[in-house]
Every structure is written in structure tokens, then in C-alpha cells.
Short mmCIF file of C-alpha atoms in Angstrom, two decimals:
data_model
loop_
_atom_site.label_atom_id
_atom_site.label_comp_id
_atom_site.label_asym_id
_atom_site.label_seq_id
_atom_site.Cartn_x
_atom_site.Cartn_y
_atom_site.Cartn_z
CA MET A 25 99.70 40.39 -147.31
CA ARG A 26 101.07 39.14 -144.01
CA ARG A 27 98.81 37.13 -141.79
CA ARG A 28 98.36 38.28 -138.24
CA ALA A 29 99.85 35.99 -135.67
CA ARG A 30 97.19 34.19 -133.68
CA LYS A 31 97.24 34.72 -129.95
CA THR A 32 97.39 31.63 -127.79
CA ALA A 33 96.29 30.91 -124.28
CA TRP A 34 99.16 28.57 -123.39
CA SER A 35 101.01 29.00 -120.10
CA PRO A 36 104.32 30.96 -120.06
CA GLY A 37 106.23 27.76 -119.36
CA PHE A 38 104.68 26.02 -122.32
CA GLN A 39 105.39 29.01 -124.56
CA HIS A 40 109.02 28.89 -123.40
CA SER A 41 109.34 25.28 -124.54
CA LEU A 42 108.05 26.24 -127.98
CA VAL A 43 110.62 29.06 -128.21
CA ALA A 44 113.35 26.58 -127.34
CA LEU A 45 112.19 24.23 -130.10
CA THR A 46 112.22 27.12 -132.55
CA ARG A 47 115.81 27.98 -131.70
CA LEU A 48 116.87 24.37 -132.20
CA ALA A 49 115.22 24.33 -135.62
CA THR A 50 116.74 27.55 -136.95
CA GLY A 51 120.47 26.81 -136.81
CA SER A 52 122.78 26.74 -139.81
CA GLY A 53 122.09 23.09 -140.54
CA ALA A 54 118.33 23.68 -140.66
CA ARG A 55 118.79 26.67 -142.98
CA LEU A 56 120.95 24.55 -145.27
CA LEU A 57 118.32 21.84 -145.35
CA ALA A 58 115.63 24.42 -146.13
CA THR A 59 117.71 25.78 -149.00
CA ARG A 60 117.96 22.30 -150.43
CA LEU A 61 114.22 21.66 -150.23
CA GLN A 62 113.00 25.13 -151.28
CA PRO A 63 109.35 24.31 -150.48
CA ALA A 64 106.44 26.40 -151.63
CA THR A 65 104.35 28.14 -149.00
CA ALA A 66 101.12 26.28 -148.38
CA ARG A 67 97.90 28.24 -148.42
CA ARG A 68 95.33 27.76 -145.69
CA THR A 69 92.34 26.76 -147.78
CA ALA A 70 90.10 23.96 -146.56
CA PRO A 71 89.51 21.17 -149.09
CA GLY A 72 86.00 20.98 -150.48
CA GLY A 73 83.67 18.02 -150.80
CA ALA A 74 81.12 16.19 -148.69
CA GLY A 75 81.92 15.19 -145.15
CA ALA A 76 83.27 16.93 -142.05
CA TRP A 77 86.65 18.70 -141.88
CA MET A 78 87.37 19.01 -138.16
CA PRO A 79 90.22 20.66 -136.25
CA GLY A 80 92.05 19.26 -133.26
CA VAL A 81 95.18 19.79 -131.18
CA VAL A 82 97.49 17.70 -128.99
CA MET A 83 100.05 18.81 -126.40
CA GLY A 84 103.10 17.02 -125.07
CA ALA A 85 106.73 17.30 -124.06
CA ALA A 86 107.70 18.21 -127.64
CA GLY A 87 105.20 21.06 -127.80
CA THR A 88 101.80 21.29 -129.45
CA ARG A 89 100.58 20.18 -132.86
CA ARG A 90 97.34 20.88 -134.65
CA TYR A 91 95.60 18.37 -136.87
CA ARG A 92 92.64 18.07 -139.17
CA LEU A 93 90.36 15.06 -139.39
CA TYR A 94 88.23 14.13 -142.38
CA ARG A 95 85.10 12.16 -141.54
CA PRO A 96 82.83 10.92 -144.33
CA PRO A 97 79.11 11.62 -144.00
CA GLY A 98 76.53 9.13 -142.80
CA VAL A 99 78.52 7.23 -140.16
CA GLY A 100 76.00 5.07 -138.35
CA ALA A 101 75.64 4.55 -134.61
CA GLY A 102 78.05 1.90 -133.42
CA GLU A 103 79.94 1.88 -136.75
CA ARG A 104 83.73 1.80 -136.59
CA LEU A 105 85.74 2.87 -139.64
CA PRO A 106 89.41 2.44 -140.59
CA LEU A 107 91.79 5.36 -140.05
CA LEU A 108 94.50 6.50 -142.46
CA VAL A 109 97.11 8.90 -141.04
CA MET A 110 98.57 11.26 -143.67
CA LEU A 111 101.81 13.16 -142.92
CA HIS A 112 102.51 16.11 -145.19
CA GLY A 113 105.84 17.16 -146.68
CA CYS A 114 107.85 20.36 -146.28
CA GLY A 115 106.06 23.55 -147.24
CA GLN A 116 102.65 21.92 -146.81
CA ASN A 117 99.97 21.88 -144.16
CA ALA A 118 96.96 19.66 -143.53
CA ASP A 119 94.69 21.64 -145.86
CA SER A 120 97.09 21.76 -148.81
CA PHE A 121 98.11 18.11 -148.42
CA ALA A 122 94.50 16.95 -148.41
CA THR A 123 93.80 19.06 -151.48
CA SER A 124 96.94 17.93 -153.31
CA THR A 125 96.49 14.20 -152.70
CA GLY A 126 92.70 14.05 -153.04
CA MET A 127 92.69 11.44 -150.28
CA ASN A 128 89.40 12.73 -148.87
CA ARG A 129 87.66 11.77 -152.12
CA VAL A 130 89.00 8.24 -151.76
CA ALA A 131 87.85 8.18 -148.12
CA LEU A 132 84.39 9.36 -149.13
CA ARG A 133 84.08 6.56 -151.67
CA GLU A 134 85.65 3.79 -149.56
CA ARG A 135 84.40 5.00 -146.14
CA PHE A 136 87.34 5.61 -143.87
CA LEU A 137 88.60 8.52 -141.76
CA VAL A 138 91.75 10.48 -142.57
CA LEU A 139 93.91 12.17 -139.94
CA TYR A 140 96.27 14.96 -141.05
CA PRO A 141 98.72 15.91 -138.26
CA GLU A 142 100.38 19.26 -138.95
CA GLN A 143 103.90 20.39 -138.21
CA ASP A 144 104.28 23.67 -136.30
CA ARG A 145 106.38 26.33 -138.05
CA ARG A 146 107.88 27.16 -134.66
CA ALA A 147 109.35 23.66 -134.53
CA ASN A 148 110.56 23.80 -138.14
CA GLY A 149 110.43 27.00 -140.14
CA GLN A 150 109.81 25.15 -143.41
CA GLY A 151 107.03 23.00 -142.00
CA CYS A 152 109.15 19.83 -142.26
CA TRP A 153 108.75 17.01 -139.78
CA ASN A 154 112.08 16.66 -137.97
CA TRP A 155 112.43 12.97 -138.88
CA PHE A 156 116.20 13.26 -139.09
CA ASP A 157 116.86 14.74 -135.64
CA THR A 158 117.15 11.53 -133.66
CA GLY A 159 120.38 12.74 -132.05
CA THR A 160 118.58 15.34 -129.92
CA GLY A 161 115.36 13.38 -129.53
CA ARG A 162 113.19 15.88 -131.43
CA ALA A 163 112.22 13.27 -134.01
CA LEU A 164 110.95 10.88 -131.36
CA GLY A 165 109.15 13.72 -129.58
CA GLU A 166 107.24 14.57 -132.73
CA ALA A 167 106.49 10.90 -133.36
CA ALA A 168 105.03 10.73 -129.86
CA LEU A 169 102.79 13.73 -130.60
CA ILE A 170 101.52 12.09 -133.78
CA LEU A 171 100.75 8.91 -131.87
CA GLN A 172 98.94 11.03 -129.27
CA ALA A 173 96.82 12.56 -132.05
CA ILE A 174 95.95 9.06 -133.26
CA ASP A 175 94.94 8.02 -129.74
CA GLN A 176 92.82 11.15 -129.33
CA VAL A 177 91.01 10.59 -132.62
CA CYS A 178 90.40 6.92 -131.79
CA LEU A 179 88.87 7.99 -128.48
CA LEU A 180 86.67 10.79 -129.78
CA HIS A 181 85.59 9.46 -133.18
CA PRO A 182 84.21 6.21 -134.65
CA VAL A 183 87.58 4.61 -135.41
CA ASP A 184 88.42 0.92 -135.42
CA PRO A 185 91.84 0.95 -133.67
CA THR A 186 92.72 -2.42 -135.23
CA ARG A 187 92.57 -0.86 -138.72
CA VAL A 188 95.04 2.02 -138.69
CA ALA A 189 97.57 2.77 -141.43
CA VAL A 190 100.03 5.63 -141.92
CA ALA A 191 101.41 7.28 -145.06
CA GLY A 192 103.45 10.36 -145.87
CA LEU A 193 105.23 12.40 -148.50
CA SER A 194 108.93 13.34 -148.33
CA ALA A 195 109.65 14.41 -144.73
CA GLY A 196 106.22 13.02 -143.85
CA ALA A 197 107.15 9.68 -145.38
CA SER A 198 110.32 9.53 -143.31
CA MET A 199 108.37 10.41 -140.18
CA ALA A 200 105.75 7.76 -140.98
CA ALA A 201 108.43 5.08 -141.23
CA LEU A 202 110.12 6.29 -138.03
CA LEU A 203 106.78 6.18 -136.22
CA VAL A 204 106.24 2.59 -137.32
CA THR A 205 109.71 1.49 -136.19
CA ARG A 206 108.85 2.80 -132.71
CA HIS A 207 105.31 1.39 -132.57
CA PRO A 208 105.01 -1.34 -135.22
CA ALA A 209 102.09 -3.15 -133.58
CA ARG A 210 99.90 -0.03 -133.78
CA PHE A 211 99.71 -0.04 -137.58
CA ARG A 212 98.55 -2.49 -140.24
CA ALA A 213 100.30 -0.78 -143.16
CA VAL A 214 102.80 2.00 -143.85
CA ALA A 215 103.37 3.87 -147.11
CA MET A 216 106.37 6.05 -147.93
CA HIS A 217 106.13 8.41 -150.91
CA SER A 218 109.50 9.97 -151.82
CA GLY A 219 111.05 9.62 -148.38
CA VAL A 220 114.24 8.56 -146.60
CA PRO A 221 114.12 5.35 -144.53
CA PRO A 222 114.73 5.45 -140.78
CA GLY A 223 118.25 4.75 -139.61
CA THR A 224 119.79 6.78 -142.45
CA ALA A 225 120.25 10.18 -140.76
CA HIS A 226 120.53 11.60 -137.25
CA SER A 227 120.99 15.35 -137.87
CA THR A 228 120.23 18.04 -140.44
CA LEU A 229 123.59 17.67 -142.14
CA SER A 230 123.41 13.88 -142.34
CA ALA A 231 119.85 14.29 -143.66
CA LEU A 232 121.19 16.25 -146.63
CA ARG A 233 123.53 13.41 -147.56
CA ALA A 234 120.78 10.88 -146.97
CA MET A 235 118.42 12.75 -149.28
CA GLN A 236 121.09 12.59 -151.97
CA GLY A 237 121.39 8.82 -151.47
CA GLN A 238 124.88 9.08 -150.00
CA ARG A 239 124.34 7.36 -146.65
CA GLN A 240 123.85 3.76 -145.63
CA THR A 241 120.62 2.70 -143.97
CA SER A 242 121.00 0.82 -140.70
CA PRO A 243 119.28 -2.58 -140.42
CA LEU A 244 115.92 -2.61 -138.65
CA ALA A 245 115.89 -3.81 -135.05
CA ALA A 246 113.63 -6.74 -135.89
CA THR A 247 113.82 -10.45 -136.65
CA PRO A 248 111.79 -12.49 -139.15
CA ALA A 249 109.63 -13.73 -136.27
CA THR A 250 108.86 -10.25 -134.92
CA MET A 251 108.33 -8.87 -138.42
CA GLN A 252 105.79 -11.58 -139.14
CA ALA A 253 103.96 -11.05 -135.84
CA HIS A 254 104.06 -7.29 -135.33
CA TRP A 255 105.44 -5.25 -138.22
CA PRO A 256 103.16 -3.82 -140.93
CA PRO A 257 103.97 -4.30 -144.62
CA LEU A 258 105.59 -1.35 -146.38
CA LEU A 259 104.60 0.33 -149.65
CA VAL A 260 107.20 2.62 -151.20
CA ILE A 261 106.36 4.98 -154.08
CA HIS A 262 109.19 7.01 -155.55
CA GLY A 263 109.73 9.06 -158.69
CA ALA A 264 112.52 7.95 -161.00
CA ALA A 265 113.22 11.64 -161.79
CA ASP A 266 113.30 12.81 -158.16
CA THR A 267 116.31 15.10 -157.65
CA VAL A 268 115.35 16.22 -154.12
CA VAL A 269 115.23 12.78 -152.48
CA SER A 270 117.22 10.22 -154.45
CA PRO A 271 115.28 7.14 -155.63
CA ARG A 272 118.04 5.10 -153.98
CA ASN A 273 116.24 5.81 -150.72
CA GLY A 274 113.13 4.01 -151.91
CA LEU A 275 115.14 0.89 -152.67
CA ALA A 276 116.96 1.18 -149.32
CA ALA A 277 113.64 1.32 -147.47
CA VAL A 278 112.19 -1.86 -148.98
CA GLN A 279 115.55 -3.62 -148.60
CA ALA A 280 115.56 -2.77 -144.88
CA TRP A 281 112.07 -4.25 -144.46
CA ALA A 282 112.92 -7.26 -146.61
CA GLY A 283 116.24 -7.87 -144.88
CA ALA A 284 114.66 -7.93 -141.42
CA ALA A 285 111.92 -10.30 -142.58
CA GLY A 286 114.10 -12.57 -144.69
CA ALA A 287 112.06 -11.66 -147.77
CA ARG A 288 113.11 -12.04 -151.40
CA ALA A 289 112.30 -9.82 -154.34
CA GLY A 290 109.85 -11.14 -156.89
CA PRO A 291 110.08 -10.41 -160.61
CA PRO A 292 109.58 -6.76 -161.56
CA ARG A 293 106.53 -5.89 -163.61
CA THR A 294 105.68 -2.77 -165.60
CA VAL A 295 102.23 -1.24 -165.13
CA GLN A 296 100.71 1.67 -167.03
CA ARG A 297 97.17 2.98 -166.58
CA GLY A 298 95.91 4.92 -169.55
CA ARG A 299 98.22 7.78 -170.44
CA ARG A 300 99.68 8.14 -166.97
CA HIS A 301 103.39 7.62 -166.33
CA PRO A 302 104.34 3.93 -166.35
CA MET A 303 105.64 2.37 -163.15
CA SER A 304 107.86 -0.55 -162.22
CA VAL A 305 106.51 -2.68 -159.35
CA VAL A 306 108.47 -5.21 -157.28
CA ASP A 307 107.04 -7.23 -154.38
CA PHE A 308 109.27 -8.60 -151.61
CA LEU A 309 107.82 -11.85 -150.26
CA ALA A 310 108.42 -13.98 -147.17
CA ARG A 311 106.47 -17.21 -146.60
CA GLY A 312 104.03 -16.22 -149.31
CA SER A 313 103.19 -12.84 -147.75
CA THR A 314 104.12 -9.42 -149.06
CA VAL A 315 106.56 -7.70 -146.72
CA ALA A 316 107.26 -4.68 -148.92
CA THR A 317 106.36 -3.33 -152.34
CA LEU A 318 108.48 -0.89 -154.34
CA VAL A 319 106.81 1.28 -156.97
CA VAL A 320 109.12 3.44 -159.10
CA VAL A 321 107.22 5.88 -161.30
CA ASP A 322 108.85 6.85 -164.58
CA ARG A 323 109.32 10.62 -165.20
CA LEU A 324 107.95 11.51 -161.75
CA ALA A 325 109.93 14.16 -159.83
CA HIS A 326 109.52 15.09 -156.15
CA ALA A 327 105.72 15.13 -156.11
CA TRP A 328 102.70 13.09 -155.05
CA SER A 329 101.94 10.82 -157.98
CA GLY A 330 98.50 11.55 -159.39
CA GLY A 331 98.17 14.61 -157.18
CA ALA A 332 96.46 17.86 -158.09
CA ALA A 333 98.54 19.53 -160.80
CA GLY A 334 97.77 23.03 -159.51
CA GLN A 335 99.11 22.25 -156.04
CA PRO A 336 102.75 22.29 -154.89
CA PHE A 337 104.28 18.81 -154.94
CA GLY A 338 101.52 17.28 -157.06
CA ASP A 339 101.89 15.58 -160.45
CA GLY A 340 98.61 14.81 -162.18
CA HIS A 341 100.35 12.74 -164.87
CA GLY A 342 101.46 10.04 -162.46
CA PRO A 343 99.45 6.97 -161.41
CA ASP A 344 97.09 7.69 -158.52
CA ALA A 345 99.18 7.21 -155.37
CA SER A 346 96.19 7.87 -153.11
CA ARG A 347 94.29 4.94 -154.59
CA MET A 348 97.43 2.78 -154.39
CA VAL A 349 97.98 3.66 -150.73
CA TRP A 350 94.40 2.89 -149.77
CA ALA A 351 94.29 -0.34 -151.80
CA PHE A 352 97.50 -1.48 -150.08
CA ALA A 353 96.17 -0.63 -146.61
CA ALA A 354 92.74 -2.17 -147.25
CA ARG A 355 94.39 -5.40 -148.36
CA GLN A 356 96.27 -5.60 -145.05
CA PHE A 357 93.05 -4.91 -143.12
CA ARG A 358 91.30 -7.77 -144.92
CA GLN A 359 94.17 -10.18 -144.37
CA GLN A 360 94.34 -9.32 -140.69
CA ALA A 361 90.59 -9.89 -140.35
CA ALA A 362 90.94 -13.27 -142.03
CA ARG A 363 93.63 -14.30 -139.53
CA THR A 364 91.57 -13.39 -136.44
#
């Protein structure tokens, strides 16, 4: 059954800008990229559980984007909680990504807020963030909208703006990394799950080659001094059996972070929790601090590790990526607090 299109109250000029974005996103290159990804259609079903699931919207030069915010129950007066920004992959929306990752359950237990910005299908018919389209500026426009959503949530809700982290899956992972390269001082940690690092593509066609691991990643515009002072550490999680986004991209991402910081790789270690897929973990260290961590999960394809098995892009047999992402971010929050 087709859903009825929702009427909007935007001005004609604003509607015209959205139509223009749609036309840019539906050319031959975008269709080719969509064929490669073949995402499932996300269902609009709110995740269950305790706490508030609140809608929001931001508007800017790149159009409008909706978001959902999860807020755990019992937030006291004057209390300020950390914020984790979660960017979904192609074929997903805020509801399905929250359900697939189970991040709200982690937030309920650990007491933090979760922001789920949502791509507009008029900007990309497959629901992908346009992380690759730096040539036209669309990628940076969407990054600006996400940052605007973060600012809005920090203003309207009990968020500690000094404890903000961002994570994403696939196209969302690539957008998360791009956002951090533009505003590194705004985040304390960044996590990429099955994504392509920034500086690897600039168009839809170059994105296809990048996803296949056939393009070089440009060095980050940072020095060891600026990395140490302003850039957040990076966690990369990638499936060894991923045929949609080559695992070579995960290695390229941590090497870009490590190269800019002058970090060296530590010894790899194998970790397995119960009967879940084993994973290889490598830390990249500079001056005794972790700059980047690479986690390669054995037998994991293009899916959120430990995600809901009944959801698109979720693999319940993998180690729990949501717990790993939060543990990584929480560690950076604690270390930052110890330094101030």
C-alpha cells in the first residue's frame, strides 16, 4: 500500500530548492550508486522501550531535515547528559536505525541522549547521505544541517555540549567522518561502521570506486599538534566479509587519522565474546594516547555488528557495535574531564 504524501507548509521558494536538490540526486550517477547499494526500504515504526522519542526539524540552505531524539527517563533539573549523534545508512531512517542498532537501550542504561538526523528522500532517493558529493557542495550542505540539528538539541534539551560524539553506518559513517573533518573541535569521539573515509570521493561515480576500495584517500588537513589539541579519536568497525564497502576503506580511515597524528600501530589482538564473531583489534597510538582503533569483524558483511537480526543491515551474530561505540566515546569523555 502506498503512503500518502504529507502536505507541507513551506514557502514556494523553499519548495523550489528542495525540487532542485531532488533533480541533482536523480541523475545517472545516483541511479548507478543506488543499484550498487540496493538498500531495503525502511519501515516507519517507532522503537519501543522506556524514555521519550521526540521529533524535530531543521532548515537551511541545503533544505530541511527531520530528526528524532531519544531522551532517557528521569533526567533531573540542572542535569546535563552526553549526546551521541547516530547517522543511518542507505535505505534506513531514524526509526529503523534506532531499532536495528539498539542504541536507545544502551542510552537508557548508561544515561545519555541519542540524536538521529534523517536524510530526506527528496535529496537522495535511496535515503543515503550525500557524503561523496563534495564537488557540488551538497555534502557540506548536509553536514551543516546535521550540525544545526546538534546545536538545536543542545539548546532545547539537557545536553552537555562538551560531551558530544558522532557515529554512523555506511553512508552515515562517511558523513560522520566528513562532519568531524569540518568541525573537529565540536566532537570528542567519532565512530565509522562500514564507511568510506573523507577525501576518497567527490562524486557519485568516484564513490562507487571508493566503495570498492579502488581509490586513494587524501591526507587529512591536520598536523600532529592540531590533532592532539582538537581532533577526536576515531573508532572504525568493519566487516571482513563486506562486499558493498570494501574493508580496505576501514584501514584507509585509521591510517589517515594515524598519519596526521604521527601515530603508530600497536600489536593486533583477537577478541571473541561468547559465540559471537571474533574480531581483530588494532590501536594506533601517539604519545601514549589512542588516536584511532580499527576493529575488523570476522564473517561480518555490510551490517551493523550485533544489530537486530530481523532488521535490514543488522547482524545479531557480530559483537555488539553499539556497546563498543558508547564505551569508546565514554572513555574519551572521561579523559577529557581528567585533563580539564
